[in-house]
Coordinates of C-alpha atoms and ligand atoms in Angstrom, one line a residue:
Chain A
M1 CA 258.6 -51.6 27.2
L2 CA 258.1 -54.6 28.4
S3 CA 261.3 -57.3 28.2
V4 CA 260.4 -60.7 29.6
R5 CA 263.7 -63.4 29.8
D6 CA 264.0 -67.0 30.8
L7 CA 260.7 -66.7 32.4
T8 CA 259.2 -70.4 34.6
L9 CA 257.0 -70.9 36.6
F10 CA 255.4 -73.4 38.7
Y11 CA 252.5 -74.7 40.2
G12 CA 253.9 -77.1 43.1
D13 CA 255.8 -79.6 41.1
A14 CA 254.0 -78.9 37.9
Q15 CA 255.6 -76.3 35.8
A16 CA 253.5 -74.3 33.2
L17 CA 255.8 -71.6 32.1
D18 CA 259.6 -73.3 31.0
G19 CA 262.0 -70.2 29.5
V20 CA 259.0 -67.7 28.5
G21 CA 260.5 -65.1 26.0
F22 CA 259.4 -61.8 24.4
D23 CA 259.0 -58.2 24.0
I24 CA 257.0 -55.5 23.5
G25 CA 257.5 -52.1 22.3
E26 CA 255.6 -48.8 23.1
G27 CA 252.7 -48.1 21.1
E28 CA 252.5 -52.3 19.4
I29 CA 250.1 -55.1 19.8
V30 CA 251.4 -58.5 20.2
A31 CA 249.4 -61.1 20.2
I32 CA 249.8 -65.0 21.9
V33 CA 248.6 -67.8 20.4
G34 CA 247.8 -71.6 21.7
A35 CA 246.0 -73.9 22.8
N36 CA 244.5 -74.5 25.8
G37 CA 246.4 -75.3 28.8
A38 CA 249.5 -73.7 27.0
G39 CA 250.7 -71.8 29.7
K40 CA 249.0 -68.2 28.5
T41 CA 247.3 -67.3 31.5
S42 CA 250.0 -68.1 33.7
L43 CA 252.1 -65.8 31.7
I44 CA 250.0 -62.8 32.1
R45 CA 249.4 -63.9 35.2
A46 CA 253.1 -63.9 36.4
V47 CA 253.7 -60.4 34.5
A48 CA 250.7 -59.1 36.3
G49 CA 252.3 -60.5 39.6
M50 CA 249.6 -62.4 40.6
E51 CA 251.5 -65.8 40.5
R52 CA 255.3 -65.7 41.7
P53 CA 257.7 -66.2 39.2
A54 CA 260.5 -69.6 40.2
G55 CA 263.0 -67.8 37.9
G56 CA 264.2 -65.0 35.1
T57 CA 263.5 -61.3 34.8
I58 CA 260.6 -59.5 33.8
R59 CA 261.6 -55.7 32.8
F60 CA 259.1 -53.0 32.4
R61 CA 260.8 -49.5 31.1
G62 CA 263.9 -50.2 32.5
A63 CA 263.0 -52.0 36.8
D64 CA 262.8 -56.0 36.8
I65 CA 258.7 -56.1 38.4
A66 CA 259.3 -60.0 38.4
G67 CA 257.7 -61.1 42.1
W68 CA 256.4 -57.4 42.3
P69 CA 253.3 -57.4 44.4
P70 CA 250.1 -57.0 41.6
H71 CA 249.0 -53.5 43.1
R72 CA 252.7 -51.8 43.1
I73 CA 253.0 -54.2 39.0
C74 CA 249.5 -52.4 38.0
N75 CA 250.5 -48.4 39.6
T76 CA 253.2 -48.3 37.6
G77 CA 251.1 -48.8 34.5
I78 CA 250.3 -52.2 33.5
G79 CA 246.4 -53.1 33.2
Q80 CA 244.5 -56.3 32.9
V81 CA 241.8 -57.6 31.5
A82 CA 241.8 -61.3 33.4
E83 CA 240.8 -63.7 31.9
G84 CA 237.0 -64.9 32.7
R85 CA 236.7 -60.8 33.3
Q86 CA 236.9 -60.6 36.8
I87 CA 234.5 -57.8 37.9
F88 CA 233.2 -57.3 40.9
P89 CA 228.9 -59.0 40.4
S90 CA 227.8 -57.6 43.8
L91 CA 229.1 -54.4 43.3
S92 CA 227.3 -51.4 41.4
V93 CA 228.7 -50.6 37.4
M94 CA 230.1 -47.6 38.7
E95 CA 231.4 -48.9 42.1
N96 CA 233.2 -51.7 39.4
L97 CA 235.0 -48.3 37.6
Q98 CA 235.6 -46.6 41.3
M99 CA 237.6 -49.7 42.1
G100 CA 239.3 -49.4 38.7
A101 CA 240.8 -45.7 39.7
M102 CA 242.3 -46.9 43.9
L103 CA 245.5 -46.5 42.3
P104 CA 247.6 -43.8 43.0
R105 CA 248.6 -43.2 39.4
A106 CA 245.1 -43.2 38.7
R107 CA 242.3 -41.6 41.6
K108 CA 243.0 -37.5 40.4
R109 CA 242.1 -38.6 37.3
F110 CA 238.8 -40.5 38.0
R111 CA 236.5 -37.9 36.3
Q112 CA 238.8 -37.5 33.2
S113 CA 239.3 -41.2 32.6
L114 CA 235.1 -42.3 33.4
D115 CA 234.8 -39.4 30.6
E116 CA 236.5 -41.1 28.2
V117 CA 235.1 -44.7 29.5
I118 CA 231.8 -43.8 29.5
A119 CA 232.1 -42.5 26.0
L120 CA 233.7 -45.3 25.4
F121 CA 230.8 -47.4 26.6
P122 CA 227.7 -45.7 26.4
R123 CA 226.5 -48.8 27.7
L124 CA 227.7 -48.5 30.9
E125 CA 226.5 -44.9 32.0
E126 CA 222.8 -46.4 31.6
R127 CA 223.8 -49.6 33.4
R128 CA 225.9 -47.2 36.0
D129 CA 223.2 -48.4 39.1
Q130 CA 222.8 -51.7 38.5
A131 CA 224.6 -54.3 40.1
A132 CA 227.5 -55.7 37.6
G133 CA 226.4 -59.2 38.2
T134 CA 223.2 -58.7 36.1
L135 CA 225.2 -57.5 32.9
S136 CA 225.2 -59.6 29.8
G137 CA 228.5 -61.4 29.2
G138 CA 228.9 -58.5 26.6
E139 CA 228.8 -55.8 29.4
Q140 CA 231.0 -57.6 31.3
Q141 CA 233.7 -57.7 29.3
M142 CA 233.0 -53.8 28.4
L143 CA 233.0 -53.3 32.2
A144 CA 235.9 -55.4 32.3
I145 CA 237.6 -53.0 29.7
G146 CA 236.7 -50.1 31.1
R147 CA 237.5 -50.8 34.2
C148 CA 241.1 -51.1 33.7
L149 CA 241.2 -48.1 31.5
M150 CA 240.0 -46.0 34.6
G151 CA 243.5 -47.0 36.2
R152 CA 245.1 -45.5 33.4
P153 CA 247.4 -48.1 31.9
E154 CA 249.9 -47.6 29.3
L155 CA 250.3 -51.5 29.1
I156 CA 247.2 -53.7 29.1
L157 CA 247.5 -57.8 29.5
F158 CA 244.2 -58.7 27.2
D159 CA 243.3 -62.2 28.7
E160 CA 240.7 -64.4 25.7
P161 CA 238.6 -61.2 25.6
S162 CA 236.4 -62.8 23.1
L163 CA 236.0 -66.1 25.4
G164 CA 232.0 -67.1 25.5
L165 CA 230.9 -64.5 23.5
A166 CA 228.4 -64.3 21.0
P167 CA 230.2 -63.7 17.6
T168 CA 228.9 -60.3 17.5
I169 CA 230.0 -59.8 20.2
V170 CA 234.0 -60.7 19.5
A171 CA 233.5 -58.4 16.7
D172 CA 233.1 -55.2 19.1
V173 CA 235.4 -56.2 21.0
F174 CA 238.2 -57.4 19.1
R175 CA 237.2 -53.4 17.7
I176 CA 237.4 -51.6 20.9
I177 CA 241.2 -53.7 20.9
R178 CA 241.6 -51.9 18.0
R179 CA 240.4 -48.4 18.6
L180 CA 242.9 -48.8 22.2
H181 CA 246.1 -49.4 19.6
E182 CA 245.2 -46.8 17.7
G183 CA 245.1 -44.1 20.3
G184 CA 248.5 -45.7 20.9
M185 CA 247.8 -48.2 23.8
S186 CA 250.3 -51.0 23.5
I187 CA 249.0 -54.2 23.9
V188 CA 249.1 -57.9 24.9
L189 CA 246.2 -59.9 23.0
V190 CA 246.3 -63.5 24.8
E191 CA 243.8 -65.5 22.5
Q192 CA 243.1 -68.8 21.5
N193 CA 241.2 -66.9 18.6
V194 CA 244.1 -67.4 16.7
S195 CA 243.5 -66.1 13.3
A196 CA 241.3 -62.8 14.6
S197 CA 244.9 -62.0 17.5
L198 CA 247.4 -62.4 14.2
R199 CA 244.8 -60.1 12.0
L200 CA 245.0 -57.6 14.9
S201 CA 248.7 -58.2 16.1
S202 CA 252.2 -56.8 14.6
R203 CA 253.9 -59.7 15.9
A204 CA 252.9 -63.0 17.9
Y205 CA 254.3 -65.8 19.7
V206 CA 253.3 -69.4 20.2
L207 CA 253.2 -70.9 23.5
E208 CA 253.2 -74.7 23.3
N209 CA 253.2 -76.2 26.6
G210 CA 254.7 -73.5 28.7
R211 CA 257.3 -72.5 25.6
V212 CA 257.4 -70.4 23.2
V213 CA 258.0 -72.1 19.6
A214 CA 257.2 -69.6 17.1
E215 CA 257.7 -66.0 17.2
G216 CA 257.8 -63.6 14.3
A217 CA 255.8 -61.1 12.2
S218 CA 251.9 -62.1 12.8
A219 CA 251.3 -62.3 8.9
E220 CA 254.3 -64.2 8.5
L221 CA 253.5 -66.3 10.8
A222 CA 249.5 -66.7 9.1
N223 CA 251.1 -68.3 6.4
D224 CA 253.4 -70.5 8.1
P225 CA 252.0 -74.1 7.4
R226 CA 253.0 -75.2 10.5
I227 CA 250.8 -72.2 12.4
R228 CA 247.9 -73.0 9.6
Q229 CA 248.0 -76.6 9.6
A230 CA 247.7 -76.5 13.9
Y231 CA 246.2 -73.8 14.8
L232 CA 243.7 -72.1 11.9
G233 CA 242.8 -75.3 10.9
L234 CA 243.8 -75.4 7.2
Chain B
M1 CA 203.6 -60.2 85.9
T2 CA 201.9 -57.0 84.5
W3 CA 202.8 -56.0 80.9
E4 CA 204.5 -53.0 83.2
L5 CA 207.7 -55.3 83.8
A6 CA 207.9 -57.4 80.7
A7 CA 208.1 -54.4 78.2
N8 CA 210.7 -52.7 80.8
V9 CA 212.7 -56.7 80.6
V10 CA 212.0 -56.1 76.8
T11 CA 213.2 -52.6 76.6
G12 CA 216.8 -53.9 78.5
G13 CA 217.1 -57.0 76.5
L14 CA 217.2 -55.1 73.2
L15 CA 219.0 -52.2 74.5
I16 CA 222.0 -54.8 76.1
G17 CA 221.0 -56.6 72.3
L18 CA 222.8 -53.2 70.2
V19 CA 225.9 -53.9 71.9
Y20 CA 225.6 -58.0 71.5
A21 CA 224.8 -56.8 67.9
L22 CA 228.2 -54.2 67.7
M23 CA 230.3 -56.7 69.0
A24 CA 228.7 -59.5 66.6
L25 CA 229.3 -56.8 63.5
G26 CA 232.9 -56.9 64.1
L27 CA 233.1 -60.8 63.6
S28 CA 230.7 -60.6 60.4
V29 CA 232.6 -58.1 59.0
I30 CA 235.6 -60.2 59.6
F31 CA 234.2 -63.3 58.1
G32 CA 232.8 -61.6 55.0
V33 CA 235.4 -60.4 53.6
T34 CA 238.8 -62.9 54.7
R35 CA 236.7 -65.3 55.5
I36 CA 238.5 -66.5 58.5
V37 CA 236.7 -67.0 61.6
N38 CA 237.6 -65.0 64.6
F39 CA 237.2 -67.4 67.5
A40 CA 239.3 -65.0 69.8
H41 CA 236.1 -62.8 69.2
G42 CA 235.1 -62.6 72.8
E43 CA 238.4 -62.8 74.3
M44 CA 238.9 -59.6 72.4
T45 CA 235.8 -58.0 73.8
V46 CA 237.1 -58.8 77.6
L47 CA 240.3 -57.7 76.9
A48 CA 238.7 -54.2 76.1
M49 CA 236.5 -55.2 79.2
F50 CA 239.6 -54.9 81.2
A51 CA 241.3 -52.0 79.2
A52 CA 238.1 -50.2 80.0
V53 CA 238.3 -51.1 83.6
I54 CA 242.0 -49.9 84.3
L55 CA 241.1 -46.5 82.5
F56 CA 238.5 -45.8 84.9
R57 CA 240.1 -47.8 88.5
Q58 CA 243.5 -46.3 87.6
F59 CA 243.0 -43.2 86.4
G60 CA 239.0 -41.9 87.2
L61 CA 238.4 -41.9 83.3
D62 CA 235.1 -42.7 82.0
P63 CA 234.8 -46.0 80.0
I64 CA 232.5 -43.7 77.0
L65 CA 234.8 -41.3 76.7
M66 CA 237.6 -44.1 76.5
S67 CA 235.9 -45.8 73.9
P68 CA 237.8 -44.4 70.7
I69 CA 241.2 -44.6 72.8
V70 CA 240.3 -48.3 73.8
A71 CA 239.0 -48.7 69.9
A72 CA 242.1 -47.7 68.8
G73 CA 244.1 -49.8 71.1
L74 CA 242.3 -52.9 69.6
F75 CA 242.5 -52.0 65.7
A76 CA 246.1 -51.9 66.2
L77 CA 246.5 -55.2 67.4
G78 CA 243.6 -56.6 64.6
Y79 CA 245.7 -55.1 62.5
G80 CA 248.9 -56.8 63.8
L81 CA 247.4 -59.6 64.7
Q82 CA 246.1 -60.3 60.8
R83 CA 248.8 -58.9 58.8
Y84 CA 252.0 -60.8 61.0
L85 CA 250.0 -64.0 62.8
V86 CA 246.8 -65.2 60.7
A87 CA 247.8 -63.5 57.1
P88 CA 250.2 -66.7 56.5
F89 CA 247.0 -68.6 57.4
V90 CA 244.7 -67.8 54.8
T91 CA 245.1 -69.5 52.3
R92 CA 245.8 -72.8 54.5
P93 CA 242.7 -75.2 55.4
E94 CA 240.1 -74.2 57.8
H95 CA 240.7 -76.3 60.6
E96 CA 244.8 -74.7 60.2
Q97 CA 242.9 -71.7 60.8
F98 CA 241.0 -72.7 63.3
I99 CA 243.7 -74.2 66.0
L100 CA 245.9 -70.6 65.4
L101 CA 242.8 -68.3 66.1
L102 CA 241.7 -71.0 69.3
A103 CA 245.6 -70.3 70.3
V104 CA 245.3 -66.3 70.4
A105 CA 241.8 -66.9 72.4
F106 CA 243.3 -69.3 75.2
A107 CA 246.7 -67.0 75.4
L108 CA 244.4 -64.4 75.5
T109 CA 242.3 -65.6 78.5
N110 CA 245.0 -66.2 80.5
G111 CA 247.2 -64.2 80.0
M112 CA 244.8 -61.7 81.0
L113 CA 243.7 -64.3 84.2
I114 CA 247.5 -63.6 84.7
V115 CA 247.3 -60.1 85.0
F116 CA 243.7 -59.2 86.2
G117 CA 243.4 -62.2 88.4
P118 CA 240.6 -64.8 88.0
E119 CA 237.7 -62.3 90.2
A120 CA 234.4 -60.1 88.6
Q121 CA 235.9 -56.1 88.0
G122 CA 233.3 -53.9 87.7
I123 CA 233.0 -50.1 87.3
L124 CA 230.5 -47.6 89.5
T125 CA 230.7 -45.0 87.3
D126 CA 228.2 -41.8 89.3
Y127 CA 225.6 -42.4 87.0
S128 CA 225.6 -46.3 87.6
F129 CA 221.9 -46.8 88.8
D130 CA 220.5 -43.4 87.0
S131 CA 217.6 -44.7 84.6
Y132 CA 215.1 -42.2 82.5
E133 CA 211.0 -42.8 83.4
I134 CA 209.5 -42.8 80.3
G135 CA 206.2 -43.1 80.7
P136 CA 205.8 -46.7 82.0
L137 CA 209.1 -47.7 81.1
I138 CA 211.9 -47.7 83.3
V139 CA 215.4 -47.7 81.5
D140 CA 219.1 -48.2 83.3
K141 CA 221.0 -45.2 81.9
T142 CA 223.7 -47.5 80.9
K143 CA 221.8 -49.5 79.2
A144 CA 220.3 -46.9 77.2
I145 CA 223.9 -45.1 76.3
A146 CA 225.1 -48.4 75.3
G147 CA 222.4 -49.2 73.0
L148 CA 222.3 -45.7 71.4
I149 CA 225.7 -45.6 71.1
S150 CA 225.5 -49.1 69.4
L151 CA 223.5 -47.7 67.3
V152 CA 225.6 -45.2 66.6
V153 CA 228.5 -47.4 65.7
A154 CA 227.3 -49.6 64.1
A155 CA 225.5 -47.1 61.7
L156 CA 229.0 -45.6 60.9
L157 CA 230.2 -49.0 59.8
L158 CA 227.3 -49.6 57.4
G159 CA 227.7 -45.8 56.1
F160 CA 231.5 -46.9 56.0
F161 CA 231.1 -49.8 54.1
R162 CA 228.4 -48.4 51.7
Y163 CA 230.1 -44.8 51.1
S164 CA 233.6 -44.5 51.1
A165 CA 236.4 -45.6 48.9
T166 CA 238.1 -48.2 51.2
G167 CA 234.8 -49.1 52.4
R168 CA 233.8 -49.9 49.2
A169 CA 237.4 -51.7 47.7
I170 CA 237.0 -53.9 51.7
R171 CA 233.7 -55.1 49.7
A172 CA 235.3 -55.7 46.3
C173 CA 237.6 -57.7 48.5
A174 CA 234.8 -59.9 49.4
D175 CA 233.6 -59.9 46.1
N176 CA 236.2 -61.2 43.6
L177 CA 239.5 -61.6 45.0
I178 CA 241.0 -62.2 42.1
G179 CA 239.0 -59.2 40.8
A180 CA 240.4 -57.2 43.9
G181 CA 244.0 -58.4 42.1
V182 CA 243.5 -57.7 38.6
V183 CA 242.7 -53.8 40.0
G184 CA 245.8 -53.8 41.4
L185 CA 243.8 -53.3 45.0
N186 CA 246.7 -54.0 48.0
V187 CA 244.7 -57.1 49.7
P188 CA 247.1 -58.0 51.8
Y189 CA 246.6 -54.1 53.6
L190 CA 242.9 -54.4 53.1
Y191 CA 242.3 -58.1 54.9
A192 CA 244.4 -56.1 58.1
L193 CA 242.6 -53.4 57.8
T194 CA 239.4 -55.4 57.4
F195 CA 240.7 -57.1 60.5
A196 CA 241.6 -54.4 62.6
I197 CA 238.1 -52.4 61.8
G198 CA 236.1 -55.3 63.4
A199 CA 239.0 -55.5 66.6
A200 CA 237.9 -52.1 67.3
T201 CA 234.1 -52.3 67.0
V202 CA 234.5 -55.1 69.4
G203 CA 236.7 -52.6 71.7
V204 CA 233.7 -49.9 71.6
A205 CA 231.5 -53.1 72.5
G206 CA 233.8 -53.9 75.1
C207 CA 233.9 -50.8 76.7
L208 CA 230.0 -50.6 76.4
L209 CA 229.9 -53.5 78.3
S210 CA 232.3 -52.8 80.9
I211 CA 229.7 -50.2 82.1
I212 CA 226.4 -53.4 82.0
M213 CA 228.7 -55.8 83.1
D214 CA 231.5 -56.9 85.3
A215 CA 234.3 -58.1 83.5
T216 CA 236.1 -61.2 84.3
P217 CA 238.5 -63.5 81.6
V218 CA 235.9 -66.8 81.6
L219 CA 233.6 -64.7 80.0
G220 CA 235.5 -64.8 76.5
P221 CA 234.7 -67.8 75.3
E222 CA 231.0 -67.3 76.7
L223 CA 231.0 -64.1 74.8
T224 CA 232.9 -66.0 71.2
L225 CA 229.8 -68.2 71.5
L226 CA 227.3 -65.6 72.5
A227 CA 229.0 -63.3 68.6
F228 CA 228.4 -66.9 66.7
I229 CA 225.3 -67.4 67.6
I230 CA 224.0 -64.3 66.8
V231 CA 226.0 -63.7 63.4
I232 CA 224.7 -67.5 62.5
V233 CA 220.9 -66.3 63.1
G234 CA 221.2 -63.3 61.2
G235 CA 222.6 -64.7 58.3
L236 CA 226.4 -64.8 57.5
G237 CA 228.2 -61.9 56.2
S238 CA 224.6 -59.8 56.5
M239 CA 225.7 -56.9 58.7
T240 CA 221.7 -56.0 59.1
G241 CA 221.3 -59.5 59.8
A242 CA 223.8 -59.0 62.2
L243 CA 222.3 -56.3 63.9
L244 CA 218.7 -58.2 64.2
G245 CA 220.1 -61.3 65.3
G246 CA 222.0 -59.2 68.2
V247 CA 218.4 -57.8 69.4
L248 CA 216.7 -60.4 68.9
I249 CA 219.6 -63.0 71.6
G250 CA 219.5 -59.9 73.9
V251 CA 215.2 -59.8 74.0
S252 CA 215.4 -63.7 74.5
E253 CA 217.9 -63.7 77.0
A254 CA 216.1 -61.0 79.3
L255 CA 212.9 -63.0 78.5
A256 CA 214.1 -66.5 79.5
G257 CA 215.1 -64.2 83.0
L258 CA 211.9 -62.8 83.9
L259 CA 209.7 -66.4 82.6
F260 CA 212.1 -69.1 84.0
T261 CA 215.0 -68.5 85.5
P262 CA 218.3 -66.4 84.8
S263 CA 220.4 -69.4 84.3
L264 CA 218.2 -70.0 81.5
K265 CA 219.1 -67.6 79.6
S266 CA 221.6 -69.3 77.8
M267 CA 219.6 -72.5 76.7
L268 CA 217.4 -69.7 75.5
S269 CA 219.5 -68.6 73.1
F270 CA 220.7 -72.1 71.9
G271 CA 217.2 -72.9 71.3
L272 CA 216.8 -70.1 68.9
L273 CA 219.5 -71.2 67.0
I274 CA 218.7 -74.7 66.6
L275 CA 214.8 -73.1 65.6
V276 CA 216.5 -71.3 62.8
L277 CA 219.3 -73.8 61.4
V278 CA 216.7 -75.8 61.1
V279 CA 213.2 -73.6 59.8
R280 CA 216.1 -70.8 57.9
P281 CA 219.8 -72.6 57.9
Q282 CA 221.2 -69.6 55.5
G283 CA 220.3 -67.1 58.5
L284 CA 217.1 -64.9 59.1
F285 CA 219.0 -62.7 56.0
G286 CA 221.4 -65.0 54.8
K287 CA 221.4 -65.2 50.7
S288 CA 220.5 -69.3 50.5
G289 CA 222.8 -71.2 48.7
A290 CA 225.6 -68.1 49.4
R291 CA 229.2 -70.1 49.1
Ligands
ADP1 N1 246.3 -72.5 39.8 C1 246.7 -73.2 39.0 N2 246.9 -74.8 39.9 C2 247.7 -75.8 38.9 N3 248.1 -75.4 38.2 C3 247.0 -74.5 37.1 C4 246.8 -73.6 37.4 N4 246.4 -72.7 37.1 C5 247.1 -73.4 35.4 N5 247.6 -74.5 36.1 C6 248.1 -75.4 34.8 O1 249.1 -74.8 33.7 C7 249.1 -75.1 32.3 C8 249.1 -73.6 32.3 O2 247.6 -73.2 32.5 P1 246.9 -72.1 32.0 O3 248.6 -70.6 31.8 O4 245.5 -71.6 32.2 O5 247.2 -71.8 30.0 P2 246.5 -71.2 28.8 O6 245.8 -69.8 29.7 O7 247.2 -71.1 28.1 O8 245.0 -72.1 28.7 C9 247.9 -75.8 32.2 O9 248.4 -77.3 32.7 C10 246.9 -75.7 34.3 O10 246.1 -77.1 33.9
MG2 MG1 244.1 -69.1 29.5

């Protein structure tokens, strides 16, 4: 479905990605793990078109989307739940959801998407007229996921969805991701929470200093002594 | 001085203030979303005034009826300006944006000097000297029309941002630019549209001003300054603030003309500006600590 090859990205002179490659098939959950500063967010942002890669290809269903602007990439069906949630704080919850459905591919199916999102997150319906900035962290993450779903994506890039949330809420978020996956959604899950994301995903890539240093089936990686020592603290 | 005279002067100032407010609203909208300060704002207003003058003198067309056409022209100008000239500067330091828009202002003023000459040019319609009598008030028809239309256009603008999908998307860009990219809003297009809407607002304001005061190229910098004062008094980024600020400045100018001498009117506006900056630096309607 998505196939990234030799992706390089610079911030000025500083290299954030150095020849990164990864694949995800239809309906798969793939985890990308790595320490803080490894380049996970940069990778997500490059795929989403929010940073311009210096080189490499990003093939999504055959088309090379590297260098496309974000609104075009979104409209191909790649949704994003960004690091830090990135909701619109002074817009109401409903307005935030409406913004998720501004894409041409999503506009006509607004009602259907809204019903689906509210079925998934009844809390958002209760708070529909409240300014999004007044929601709790967990609710904001639900809103960020709901807003993404309003765009009717077929692949969702999750960037640290558990960051800064209370443990019970983190469990909720991972449960939602599993549920989306069971509904057929393809998911790239970027996490520092390595053990949880290895449990959730079928395959995983380990990123270090902008390079993929290990990849394979998640269950195998979870048993790899090097990974256990470096990321699982075992 | 009778209180009738004072009431008349205040009413006149209030109506002109509404036109000022409309002009300042354009500035406020552009800044509120793109964080670009349009230093060519007054110059664009004068351009619209001259457009109205030309349409009237050459073709006998009424400036009020022509305001949608002039607004459309400025809409196109604003769109092109943002898309092709200002866009590359959006992420550059503020002083570079400042110089770019100042250059646009100079180019507009000098271009107008070459094309229209330095003389003041006014419009005399067949209703120019009409007035309404409302109780003790005598209101110039031109000012009444201009003030009311300003109010209507301002309300339309507020409604657009509040209730239309595109208006909401523009507010979303102002609220969280990264978020706008995340959901796939076409930010460069929305920025250009915002600049275009701000410019079109100025197009209407210019047409309305053309029946109240004479157009001259050197009026540009004065109007730019006036729009700044209004926006700062009202509170940066607040649309209601810009409206109230405009009315306040219009009335204070009129009162200055009545109580002291007309040439003191800017002094009173500046005095008001300083007072607001000292007492309430975020402006009357601004949020404190915002950005
Ligand atoms: N906007 C930016 N400008 C400059 N450097 C950046 C920027 N964003 C990230 N970086 C740098 O790129 C590297 C990778 O960062 P990031 O992709 O955020 O990593 P991660 O998400 O894995 O924590 C880091 O060294 C970081 O300091
Ligand atoms: Mg990150």
